[in-house]
XYZ file of C-alpha atoms in Angstrom:
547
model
C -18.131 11.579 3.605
C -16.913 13.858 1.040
C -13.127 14.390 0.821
C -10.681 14.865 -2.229
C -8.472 11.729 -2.921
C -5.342 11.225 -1.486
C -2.377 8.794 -1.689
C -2.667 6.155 1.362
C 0.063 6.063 3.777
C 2.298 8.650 6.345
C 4.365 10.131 2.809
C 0.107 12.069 2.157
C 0.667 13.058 5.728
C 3.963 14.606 5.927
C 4.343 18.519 5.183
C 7.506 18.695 2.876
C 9.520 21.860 2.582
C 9.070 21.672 -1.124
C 5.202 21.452 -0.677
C 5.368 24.214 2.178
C 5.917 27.403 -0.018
C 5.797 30.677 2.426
C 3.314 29.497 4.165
C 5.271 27.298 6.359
C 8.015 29.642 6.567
C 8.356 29.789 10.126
C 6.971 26.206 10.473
C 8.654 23.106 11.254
C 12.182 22.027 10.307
C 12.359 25.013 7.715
C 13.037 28.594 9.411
C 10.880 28.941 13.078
C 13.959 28.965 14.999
C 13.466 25.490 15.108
C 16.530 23.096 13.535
C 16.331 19.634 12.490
C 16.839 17.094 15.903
C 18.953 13.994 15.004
C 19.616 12.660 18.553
C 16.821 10.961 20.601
C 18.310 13.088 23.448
C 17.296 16.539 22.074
C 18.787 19.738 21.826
C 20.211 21.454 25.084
C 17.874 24.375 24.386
C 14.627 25.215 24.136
C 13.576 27.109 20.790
C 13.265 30.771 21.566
C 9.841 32.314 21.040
C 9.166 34.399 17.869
C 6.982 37.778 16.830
C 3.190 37.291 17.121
C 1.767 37.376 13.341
C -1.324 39.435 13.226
C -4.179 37.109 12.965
C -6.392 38.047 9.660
C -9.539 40.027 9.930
C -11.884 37.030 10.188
C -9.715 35.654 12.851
C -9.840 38.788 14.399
C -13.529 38.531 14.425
C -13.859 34.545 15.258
C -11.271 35.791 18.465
C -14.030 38.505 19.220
C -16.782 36.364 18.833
C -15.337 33.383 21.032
C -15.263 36.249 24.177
C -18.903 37.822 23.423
C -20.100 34.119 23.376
C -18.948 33.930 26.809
C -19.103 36.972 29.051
C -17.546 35.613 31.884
C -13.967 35.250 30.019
C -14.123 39.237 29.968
C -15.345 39.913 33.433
C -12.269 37.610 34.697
C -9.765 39.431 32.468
C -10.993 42.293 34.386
C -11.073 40.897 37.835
C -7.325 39.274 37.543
C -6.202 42.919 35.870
C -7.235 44.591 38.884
C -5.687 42.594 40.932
C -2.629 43.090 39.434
C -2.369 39.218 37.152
C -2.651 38.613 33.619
C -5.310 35.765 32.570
C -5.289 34.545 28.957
C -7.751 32.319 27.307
C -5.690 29.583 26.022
C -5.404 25.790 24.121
C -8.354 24.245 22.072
C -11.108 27.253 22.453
C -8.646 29.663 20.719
C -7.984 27.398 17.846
C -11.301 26.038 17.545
C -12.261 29.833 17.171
C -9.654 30.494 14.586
C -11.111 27.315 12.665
C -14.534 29.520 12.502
C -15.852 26.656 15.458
C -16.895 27.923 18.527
C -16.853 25.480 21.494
C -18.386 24.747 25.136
C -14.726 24.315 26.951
C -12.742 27.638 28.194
C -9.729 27.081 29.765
C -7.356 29.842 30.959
C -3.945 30.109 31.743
C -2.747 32.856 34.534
C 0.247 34.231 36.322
C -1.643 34.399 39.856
C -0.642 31.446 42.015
C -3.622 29.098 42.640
C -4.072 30.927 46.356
C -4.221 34.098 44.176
C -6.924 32.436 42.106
C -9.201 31.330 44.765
C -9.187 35.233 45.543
C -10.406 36.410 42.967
C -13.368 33.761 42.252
C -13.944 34.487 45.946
C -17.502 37.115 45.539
C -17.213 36.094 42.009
C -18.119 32.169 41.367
C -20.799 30.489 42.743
C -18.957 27.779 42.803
C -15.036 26.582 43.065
C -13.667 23.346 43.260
C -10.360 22.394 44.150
C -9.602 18.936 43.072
C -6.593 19.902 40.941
C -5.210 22.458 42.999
C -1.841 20.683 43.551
C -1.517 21.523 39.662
C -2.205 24.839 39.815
C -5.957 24.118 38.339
C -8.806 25.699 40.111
C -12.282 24.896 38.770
C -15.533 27.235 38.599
C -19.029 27.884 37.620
C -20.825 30.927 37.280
C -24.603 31.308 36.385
C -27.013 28.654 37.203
C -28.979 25.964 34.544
C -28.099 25.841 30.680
C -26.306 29.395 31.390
C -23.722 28.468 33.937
C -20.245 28.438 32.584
C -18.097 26.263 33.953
C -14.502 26.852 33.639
C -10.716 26.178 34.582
C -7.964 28.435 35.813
C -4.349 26.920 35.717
C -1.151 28.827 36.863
C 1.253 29.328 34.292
C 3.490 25.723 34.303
C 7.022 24.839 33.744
C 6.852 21.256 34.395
C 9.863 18.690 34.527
C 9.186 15.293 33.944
C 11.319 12.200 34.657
C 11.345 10.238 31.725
C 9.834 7.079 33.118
C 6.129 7.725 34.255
C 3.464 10.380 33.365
C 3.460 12.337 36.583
C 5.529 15.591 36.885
C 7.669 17.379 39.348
C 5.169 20.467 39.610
C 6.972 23.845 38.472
C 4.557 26.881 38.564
C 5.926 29.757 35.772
C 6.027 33.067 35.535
C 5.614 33.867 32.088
C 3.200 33.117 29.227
C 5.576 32.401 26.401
C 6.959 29.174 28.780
C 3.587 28.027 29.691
C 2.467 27.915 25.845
C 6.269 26.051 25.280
C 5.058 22.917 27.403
C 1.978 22.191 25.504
C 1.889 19.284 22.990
C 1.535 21.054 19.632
C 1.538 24.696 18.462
C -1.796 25.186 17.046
C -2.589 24.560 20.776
C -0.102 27.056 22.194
C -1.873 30.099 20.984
C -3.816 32.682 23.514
C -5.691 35.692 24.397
C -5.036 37.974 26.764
C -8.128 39.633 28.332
C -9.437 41.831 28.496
C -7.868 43.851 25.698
C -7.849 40.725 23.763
C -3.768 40.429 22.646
C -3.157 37.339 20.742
C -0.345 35.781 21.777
C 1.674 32.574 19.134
C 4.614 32.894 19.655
C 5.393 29.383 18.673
C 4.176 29.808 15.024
C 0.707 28.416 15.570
C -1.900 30.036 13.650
C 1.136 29.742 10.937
C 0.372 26.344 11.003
C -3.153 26.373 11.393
C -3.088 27.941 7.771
C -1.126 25.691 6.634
C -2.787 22.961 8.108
C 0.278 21.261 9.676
C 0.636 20.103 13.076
C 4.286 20.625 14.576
C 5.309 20.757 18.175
C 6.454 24.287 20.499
C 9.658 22.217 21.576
C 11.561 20.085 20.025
C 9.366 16.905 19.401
C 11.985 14.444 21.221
C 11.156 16.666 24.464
C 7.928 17.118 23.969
C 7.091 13.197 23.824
C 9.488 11.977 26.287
C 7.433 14.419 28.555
C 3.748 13.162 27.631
C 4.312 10.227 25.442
C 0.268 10.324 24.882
C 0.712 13.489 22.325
C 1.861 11.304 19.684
C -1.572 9.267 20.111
C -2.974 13.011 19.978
C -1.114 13.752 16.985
C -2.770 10.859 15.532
C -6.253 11.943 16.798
C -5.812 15.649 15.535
C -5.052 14.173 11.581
C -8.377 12.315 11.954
C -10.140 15.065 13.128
C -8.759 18.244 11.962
C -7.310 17.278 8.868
C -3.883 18.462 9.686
C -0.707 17.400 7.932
C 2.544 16.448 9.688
C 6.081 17.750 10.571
C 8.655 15.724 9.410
C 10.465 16.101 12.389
C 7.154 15.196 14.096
C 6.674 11.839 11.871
C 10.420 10.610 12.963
C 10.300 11.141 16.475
C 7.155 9.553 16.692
C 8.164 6.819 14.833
C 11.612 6.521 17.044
C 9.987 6.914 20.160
C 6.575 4.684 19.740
C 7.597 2.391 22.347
C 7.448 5.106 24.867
C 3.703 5.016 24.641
C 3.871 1.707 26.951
C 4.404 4.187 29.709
C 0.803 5.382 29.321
C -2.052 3.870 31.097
C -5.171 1.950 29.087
C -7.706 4.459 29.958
C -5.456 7.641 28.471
C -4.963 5.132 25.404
C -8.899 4.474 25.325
C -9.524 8.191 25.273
C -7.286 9.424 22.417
C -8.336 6.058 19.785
C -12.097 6.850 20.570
C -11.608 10.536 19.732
C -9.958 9.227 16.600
C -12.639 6.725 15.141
C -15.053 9.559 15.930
C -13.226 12.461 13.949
C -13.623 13.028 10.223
C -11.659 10.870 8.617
C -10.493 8.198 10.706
C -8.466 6.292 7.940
C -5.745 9.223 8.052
C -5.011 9.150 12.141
C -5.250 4.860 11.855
C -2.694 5.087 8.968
C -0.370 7.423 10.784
C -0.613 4.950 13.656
C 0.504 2.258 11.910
C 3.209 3.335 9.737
C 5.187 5.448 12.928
C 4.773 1.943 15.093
C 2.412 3.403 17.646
C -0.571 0.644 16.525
C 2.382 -2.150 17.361
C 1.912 -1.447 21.098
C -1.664 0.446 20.971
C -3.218 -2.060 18.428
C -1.057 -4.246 17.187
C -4.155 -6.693 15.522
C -3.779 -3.917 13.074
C -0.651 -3.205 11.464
C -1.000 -7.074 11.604
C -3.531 -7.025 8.896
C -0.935 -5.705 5.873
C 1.085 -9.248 6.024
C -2.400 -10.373 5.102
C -3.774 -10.648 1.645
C -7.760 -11.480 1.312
C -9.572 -14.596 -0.119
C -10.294 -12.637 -3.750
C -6.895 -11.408 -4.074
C -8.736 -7.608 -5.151
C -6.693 -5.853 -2.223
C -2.995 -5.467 -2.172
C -3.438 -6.416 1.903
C -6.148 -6.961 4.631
C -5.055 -3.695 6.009
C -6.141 -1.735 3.073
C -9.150 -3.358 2.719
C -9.667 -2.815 6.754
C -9.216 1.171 6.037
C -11.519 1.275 3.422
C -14.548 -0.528 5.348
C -14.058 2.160 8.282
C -14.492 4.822 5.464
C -17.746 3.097 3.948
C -19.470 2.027 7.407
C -18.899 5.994 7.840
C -20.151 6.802 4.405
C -23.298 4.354 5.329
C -23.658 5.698 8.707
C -23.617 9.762 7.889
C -25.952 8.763 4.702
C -28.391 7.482 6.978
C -28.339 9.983 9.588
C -28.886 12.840 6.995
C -32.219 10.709 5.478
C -33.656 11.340 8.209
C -32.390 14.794 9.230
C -30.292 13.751 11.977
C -27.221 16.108 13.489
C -24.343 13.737 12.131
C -23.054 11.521 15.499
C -20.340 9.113 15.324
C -21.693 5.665 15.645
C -18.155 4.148 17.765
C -19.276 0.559 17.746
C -19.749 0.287 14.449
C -16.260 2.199 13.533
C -14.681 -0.375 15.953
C -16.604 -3.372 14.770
C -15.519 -2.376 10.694
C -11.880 -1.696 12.095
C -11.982 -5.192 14.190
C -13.896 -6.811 11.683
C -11.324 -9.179 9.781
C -8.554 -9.296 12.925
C -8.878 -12.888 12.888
C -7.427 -13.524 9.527
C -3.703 -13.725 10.439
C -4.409 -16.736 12.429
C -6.615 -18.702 10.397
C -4.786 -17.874 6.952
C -4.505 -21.171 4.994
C -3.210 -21.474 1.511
C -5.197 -23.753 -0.688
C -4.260 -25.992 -3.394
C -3.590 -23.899 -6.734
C -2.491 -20.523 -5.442
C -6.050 -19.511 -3.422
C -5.939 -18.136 0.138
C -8.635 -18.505 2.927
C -9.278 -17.890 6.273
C -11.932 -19.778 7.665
C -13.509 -19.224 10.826
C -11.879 -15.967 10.919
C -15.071 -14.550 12.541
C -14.915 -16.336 15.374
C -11.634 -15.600 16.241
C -11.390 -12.174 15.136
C -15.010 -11.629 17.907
C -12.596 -13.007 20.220
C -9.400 -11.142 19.071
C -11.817 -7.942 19.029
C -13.204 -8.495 22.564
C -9.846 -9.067 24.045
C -8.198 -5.905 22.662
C -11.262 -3.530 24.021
C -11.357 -5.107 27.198
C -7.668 -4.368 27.346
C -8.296 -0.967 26.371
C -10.957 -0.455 29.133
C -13.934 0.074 26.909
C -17.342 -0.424 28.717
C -18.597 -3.669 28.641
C -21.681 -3.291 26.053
C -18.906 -1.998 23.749
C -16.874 -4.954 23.478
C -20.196 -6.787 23.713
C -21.786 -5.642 20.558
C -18.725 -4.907 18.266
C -17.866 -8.519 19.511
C -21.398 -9.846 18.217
C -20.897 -7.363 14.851
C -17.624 -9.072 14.047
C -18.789 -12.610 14.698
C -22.144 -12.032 12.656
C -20.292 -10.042 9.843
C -19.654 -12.986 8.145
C -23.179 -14.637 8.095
C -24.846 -13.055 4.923
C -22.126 -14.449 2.605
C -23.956 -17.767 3.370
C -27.089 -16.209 1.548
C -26.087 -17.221 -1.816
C -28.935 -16.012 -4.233
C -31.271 -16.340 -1.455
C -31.415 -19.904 -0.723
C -32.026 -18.838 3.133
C -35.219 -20.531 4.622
C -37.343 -17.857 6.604
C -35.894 -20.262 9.417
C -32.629 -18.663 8.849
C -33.656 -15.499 8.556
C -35.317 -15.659 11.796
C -32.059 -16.484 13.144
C -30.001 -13.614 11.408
C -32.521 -11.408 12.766
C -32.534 -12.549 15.957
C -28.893 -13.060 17.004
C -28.560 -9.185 15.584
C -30.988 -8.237 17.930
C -30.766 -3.784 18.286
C -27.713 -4.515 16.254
C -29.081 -5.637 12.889
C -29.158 -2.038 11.640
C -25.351 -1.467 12.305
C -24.939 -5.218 11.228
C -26.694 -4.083 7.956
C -24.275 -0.905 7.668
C -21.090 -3.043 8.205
C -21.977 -6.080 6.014
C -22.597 -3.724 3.001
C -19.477 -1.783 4.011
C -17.292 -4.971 4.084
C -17.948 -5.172 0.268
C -14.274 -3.466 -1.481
C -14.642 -5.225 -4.346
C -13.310 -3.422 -7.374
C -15.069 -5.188 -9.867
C -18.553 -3.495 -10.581
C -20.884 -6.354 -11.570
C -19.749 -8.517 -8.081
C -20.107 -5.690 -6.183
C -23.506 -4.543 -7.409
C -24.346 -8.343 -7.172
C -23.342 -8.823 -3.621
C -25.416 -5.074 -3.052
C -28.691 -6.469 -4.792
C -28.211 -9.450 -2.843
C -28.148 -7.998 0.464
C -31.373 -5.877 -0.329
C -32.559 -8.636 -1.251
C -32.026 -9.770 2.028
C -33.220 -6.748 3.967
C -36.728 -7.169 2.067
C -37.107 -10.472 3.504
C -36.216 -9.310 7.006
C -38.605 -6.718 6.498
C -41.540 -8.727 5.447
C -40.527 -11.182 8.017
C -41.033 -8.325 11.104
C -44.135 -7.525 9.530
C -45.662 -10.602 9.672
C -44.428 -12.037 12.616
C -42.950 -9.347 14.859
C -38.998 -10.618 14.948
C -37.933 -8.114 17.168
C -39.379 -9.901 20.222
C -39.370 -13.377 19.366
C -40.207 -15.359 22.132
C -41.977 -18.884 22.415
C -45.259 -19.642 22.090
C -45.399 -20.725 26.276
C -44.363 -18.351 28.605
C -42.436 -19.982 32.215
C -45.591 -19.686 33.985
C -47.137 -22.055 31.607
C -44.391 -24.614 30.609
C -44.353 -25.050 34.801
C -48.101 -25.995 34.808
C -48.152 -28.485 31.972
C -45.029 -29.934 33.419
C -45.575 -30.070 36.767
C -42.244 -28.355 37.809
C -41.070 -25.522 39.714
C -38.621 -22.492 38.944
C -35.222 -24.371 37.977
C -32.615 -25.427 35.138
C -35.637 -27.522 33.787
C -37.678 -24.478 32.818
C -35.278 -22.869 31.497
C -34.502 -25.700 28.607
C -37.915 -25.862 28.157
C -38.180 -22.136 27.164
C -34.896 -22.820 25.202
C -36.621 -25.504 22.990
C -39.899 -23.623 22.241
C -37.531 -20.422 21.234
C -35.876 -23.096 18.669
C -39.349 -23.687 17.535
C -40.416 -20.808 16.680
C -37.694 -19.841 14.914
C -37.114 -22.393 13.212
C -41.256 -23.048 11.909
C -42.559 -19.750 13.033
C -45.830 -18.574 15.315
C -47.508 -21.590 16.776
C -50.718 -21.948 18.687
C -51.028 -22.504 21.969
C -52.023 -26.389 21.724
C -49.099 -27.378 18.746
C -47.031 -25.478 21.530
C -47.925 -27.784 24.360
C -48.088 -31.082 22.028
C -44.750 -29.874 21.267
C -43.294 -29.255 24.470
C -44.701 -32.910 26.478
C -43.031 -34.312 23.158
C -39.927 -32.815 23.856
C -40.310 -33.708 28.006
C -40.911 -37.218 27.561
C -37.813 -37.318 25.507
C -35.929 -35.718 28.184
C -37.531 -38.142 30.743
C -39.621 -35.441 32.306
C -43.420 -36.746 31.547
C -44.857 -39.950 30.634
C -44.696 -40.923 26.796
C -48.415 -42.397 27.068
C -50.240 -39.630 29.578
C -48.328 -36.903 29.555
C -48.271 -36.591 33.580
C -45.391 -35.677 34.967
C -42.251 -38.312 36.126
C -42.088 -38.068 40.097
């Protein structure tokens, strides 16, 4: 990835007002309307609603562009105008736009009650769902195959929320300027009216988006006592957007990070894997840490900066953590454009390099003469790492495999200068299994050192390494080792049927053939009746089978 330097921690993340200039005139705690918050209870009042700004000519343009990409936004406007409503496209599409990035998603924001709604689609969409209807949100499609649209009509909302779960007391609205109020940040509460395509911000938004600074419509207290999961979002939009934060923002996140215990797993899931799959990762993970949401989101984490490694060449664990997500993603993009791929986040190996060393707090043992080392830290990190995605909900072949990355991460520093028999390398190659080319990715990644000769050492090494592998599948096919007798056979020379038996049998053989390579089929069986008699399966002297 290419991005200029910055200073690590929340101070390279915070907009200050001395930093701000003009731009951030109406922005967060300086001018807006918007006053500094010192209580955790939050002003009495909402902050009133300012003058749109004119957006500039090429957001102009993006706006228009956004609508001709999608003809069906203009043939609502006009349905809901004759019918006497006012629709507005609203949220993600009209920033994304304004960012020069047209998406897929359209949602729209209306005055029309959701009976109102269902209408107008009524002639129009070819089909309407109405799943969310007890939110206001109707859902449609128009067209048919790649050229259907599928969109979402909410009512104008002016929810109340209890302060204890997620789910609120329903409040349909009546104008536009309170509906854009109760979403979670401003460069989100900007809209379009259609047809005649007014931009509506009256909350400062594309303000921000200039500036690149991520503030809330409300008071941040409010806003996060309401949906706790915006200050994960908050988080998510620094990694992906590469958006600075309020200062407000920062301390009522940081006051109120125990509030995110109200929010379920799967909400939690959602927000951290949009995170590890935006741009720059590293930024969202440090704002995380240093407001106290990773102490009840990821707490293995913040964990990490009591820690200091075995070479002493990192001021903490955690550092050296953040700086293996941003070379696994360095590793991972470089490959992708070798081969003229569309750049796709690889999530299980952004997991397995943020997972990777989680097991080092509880192995941590301080040697005689100063040295520090955490032994077997592998292990129990592939178990921390499993146990913290399973608690997150992630699917099952995610915790799988960034398990097997963290527990295998380790492996290669066994190597030496290459004193691995092709025995072991069979084994590295097999216990990777699909994985080795991510395992490859996160073992080079893993290497922070700042001194140049070890780490172009440890690099040469590992190619080293790779050309072996390579030669090794060449030669002997590695990617479907198997033994030399299939269960059919190992039953015949055996005389036994399907069972446990067989199964050890095709265990041993596997050892074999890792361990001396291809065999023919009668070292195989020589092998194998050496092995049963052992076991007390076959005679020593004949061979026959044990009755």
């Amino acid at each position: 990835m290419s991005r200029p330097p910055r200073p690590c921690g929340i101070e390279s993340l915070i907009v200050s007002e001395e930093s701000g200039g003009d731009a951030l005139a109406a922005g967060s705690t300086v001018g807006s309307g918007m006053p500094p918050v010192a209580s955790s209870a939050g002003p009495a009042a909402h902050p009133k609603p300012q003058p749109t700004p004119n957006p500039a000519p090429h957001q102009a343009e993006a706006i228009r562009d956004l609508v001709a990409a999608f003809p069906v936004a203009l043939e609502l406007g006009e349905r809901f105008a004759a019918a006497g409503f006012e629709l507005y496209l609203v949220g993600g599409s009209v920033r994304d736009a304004l960012l020069g990035r047209l998406g897929q998603d359209l949602d729209f924001t209306t005055d029309a009650r959701p009976d109102a709604i269902l209408k107008i689609l009524d002639g129009w969409a070819d089909a309407v769902w109405e799943t969310g209807i007890e939110f206001g949100t109707v859902g449609a499609t128009r067209g048919s195959g790649a050229a259907a649209a599928q969109i979402e009509i909410t009512t104008f909302r002016a929810d109340l929320y209890d302060g204890v779960t997620r789910k609120p007391s329903v409040t349909f609205g009546d104008t536009i300027e309170n509906d854009l109020l109760r979403r979670d940040f401003t460069v989100n509460a900007m809209a379009v009216r259609l047809p005649d395509l007014t931009f509506v911000d009256p909350y400062g938004g594309l303000r921000h988006l200039d500036a690149a600074m991520l503030d809330t419509p409300s008071y941040p207290e409010r806003s996060f006592r309401d949906d706790p999961l915006r200050m994960m979002r908050a988080c998510r939009f620094v990694a992906q957007l590469g958006l600075f934060i309020a200062p407000r923002v920062v301390a009522a996140m940081t006051e109120m990070a125990g509030e995110i215990a109200r929010i379920t797993p799967e909400r939690i899931n959602t927000e951290l894997t949009r995170l590890m799959c935006g741009a720059d990762p590293r930024a969202g993970l440090e704002l995380m840490t240093d407001t106290g949401l990773a102490e009840h989101v990821l707490p293995e984490l913040p964990a990490l900066r009591l820690e200091r490694d075995e070479h002493h060449q990192h001021k903490d664990v955690y550092q050296h953590t953040l700086t293996v997500v941003e070379q696994a993603i360095e590793l991972e993009q470089a490959e992708q454009r070798a081969v003229g791929q569309p750049l796709e986040p690889d999530l299980v190996l952004r997991l397995a390099a943020l997972l990777h060393d989680i097991g080092k707090p509880a192995t941590r043992r301080f040697e005689p003469g100063g040295g520090v080392s955490f032994h077997h830290h592998e292990v129990v990190g592939a178990k921390l790492a499993r146990a913290r995605l399973k608690a997150l909900r992630y699917p099952k072949h995610v915790v799988d495999e960034v398990g097997q990355l963290v527990f295998l991460h380790l492996r290669f520093h066994g190597y030496g200068g290459g004193a691995w028999t092709d025995s072991a390398v069979r084994r590295y190659v097999t216990d990777a299994g699909d994985l080795l080319p991510r395992l490859h990715k996160l073992v080079r990644a893993d290497c922070t050192t700042r001194n140049p000769r070890r780490r172009a050492a440890l690099q040469s090494t590992y190619d080293e390494l790779e050309h072996r592998i390579d030669a090794l599948v060449a030669a002997e096919d590695l990617a479907r080792v198997r033994p030399d007798l299939d269960g059919n056979a190992i039953m015949t020379l055996l005389g036994v049927k399907p069972g446990p038996v067989v199964g050890r049998a095709w265990q041993y053989l596997k050892e074999l053939r890792l361990e001396h390579g291809p065999m023919d089929r009668d070292a195989a069986e020589i092998a194998l009746l050496a092995w049963a008699a052992r076991e007390g399966l076959v005679d020593p002297a004949t061979g026959a089978p044990l009755k």
